[in-house]
Amino acid sequence: MKVKWIALGAAAMIALPLASANAAELRVGFTADALTLDPANHRNRETETIIRNMSDGLLTRDSAMNVVPELAESWSAVNPTTYEFKLRQGVTFHDGSAMTAEDIKFTFDRLIQDGAMGGQTSPRKSLLGPLKEINVIDDHTVHMILKEPWPILPAMLPFQEIVSKAHVEKVGTEGMAGAVNGTGPFKLIDWRRGDSVIMERYDGYYGGATDIAPVGKACVDRVIFKVIPENASRVAALLAGDVHIINSLPTHNVKQVENNPGTQVMAVNGTRSTFIALNNQVAPFDDVRVRHAMAHALDRELIVDKILDGKATLIDGILSPDAFGKNKNLPAYAYDLDRAKTLLAEAGYPDGLDVTLDVDGANKETAEAIGSLLTKAGIRTKVTVSEASSPASWSSSPQTKNPPREAVAGLELRDRNFRWLRGQDLNLRHPNYELEILST
């Protein structure tokens, strides 16, 4: 059964009934709707999950997070700035047209060239670092040319799905938001925005990555992603049998689902870390004492034990333990309420200060716990819930005076400076580095 979307889209835990594998129709209770169905026009995990069922990439990842070939048959480094990709033959888009090297070039040109999407630049451009151009060698071979050596290019390619050049030219950038012609195991039947995304098996599917079993067509006829943002409603739908799988199972519901005779919980090490992202270019967060005060104000063990039911791991820093470039020797900030208050006073806030903590709905409960702890230290915190895409606007605007955001980030298989200093998150970079360091 092709269920790669579980691995790509679930948080650390999902829940499913014991006998869902042979269902002709598979219904997924999902936290959020897609923002778009255009692979090049988003930076959103839930959107990526839905799209990835209909559109494959050159490379993908197995369950151990190893990079393996998907639409590419193989790849190799010709030299430090040139990668060669050999394409699988016999791959077709959902309209039956053959995928060729021209589609690969078109896909990546659209991602990296300024204004290539009807005058718009893809928000995914920064995910491809110094990728400069794509050269077609023959129908089934392309070369990717880098401006400078960047050995993690293959690790970034699973995030980029291939589109049909002819299809994009036919429907245009606006049409791509809802018209899918991918190479994946399922084809789009209907997108009822805010309600559901309905897909059916694509019988012309080439079979997927040969390194990920089972290889072949999807063994369910139909998949429905049902949008159920509320945690309680999503769990209730699972227990009632209205859906077969739910993602982002709240920790306080784990035992309830485990004790239900018809369902089970699948838990894996997550690839996300929860952190507070600050704009350290503006007051009050430009003062390191304020940032340290916030760190000392958080009783992280309490949050893990009481809010997350012990189903999380404390980390020092913002990278998860398996992330590329993780410094395993970072000192921890101990919970120390008195120290937090002292630091605030030293920074010029003896009476405390007011901040807004912006969060997406899936993390509201954790954010409220963080806000309560910060408030006890004198950092009076208002928690606001935004759409999943909303915080990105303030995090990328160079001049905005923005609130901190309790955010959940994916495993970033990039060098540490690239993730935190470059691209969309301009306001979230390390305060001791300038962006220019990346060009040296």
JSON list of C-alpha atoms in Angstrom, two decimals, residues 10 197 200 217 308 354 370 392:
[
{"chain": "A", "resi": 10, "resn": "ALA", "atom": "CA", "xyz": [2.04, 13.21, 10.19]},
{"chain": "A", "resi": 197, "resn": "VAL", "atom": "CA", "xyz": [-9.50, 17.01, -1.15]},
{"chain": "A", "resi": 200, "resn": "GLU", "atom": "CA", "xyz": [-8.43, 8.53, -7.00]},
{"chain": "A", "resi": 217, "resn": "LYS", "atom": "CA", "xyz": [0.16, 1.22, -7.90]},
{"chain": "A", "resi": 308, "resn": "LEU", "atom": "CA", "xyz": [2.52, 17.01, 26.10]},
{"chain": "A", "resi": 354, "resn": "ASP", "atom": "CA", "xyz": [3.72, 43.17, 26.95]},
{"chain": "A", "resi": 370, "resn": "ILE", "atom": "CA", "xyz": [4.24, 29.20, 27.29]},
{"chain": "A", "resi": 392, "resn": "ALA", "atom": "CA", "xyz": [5.53, 33.91, 7.31]}
]
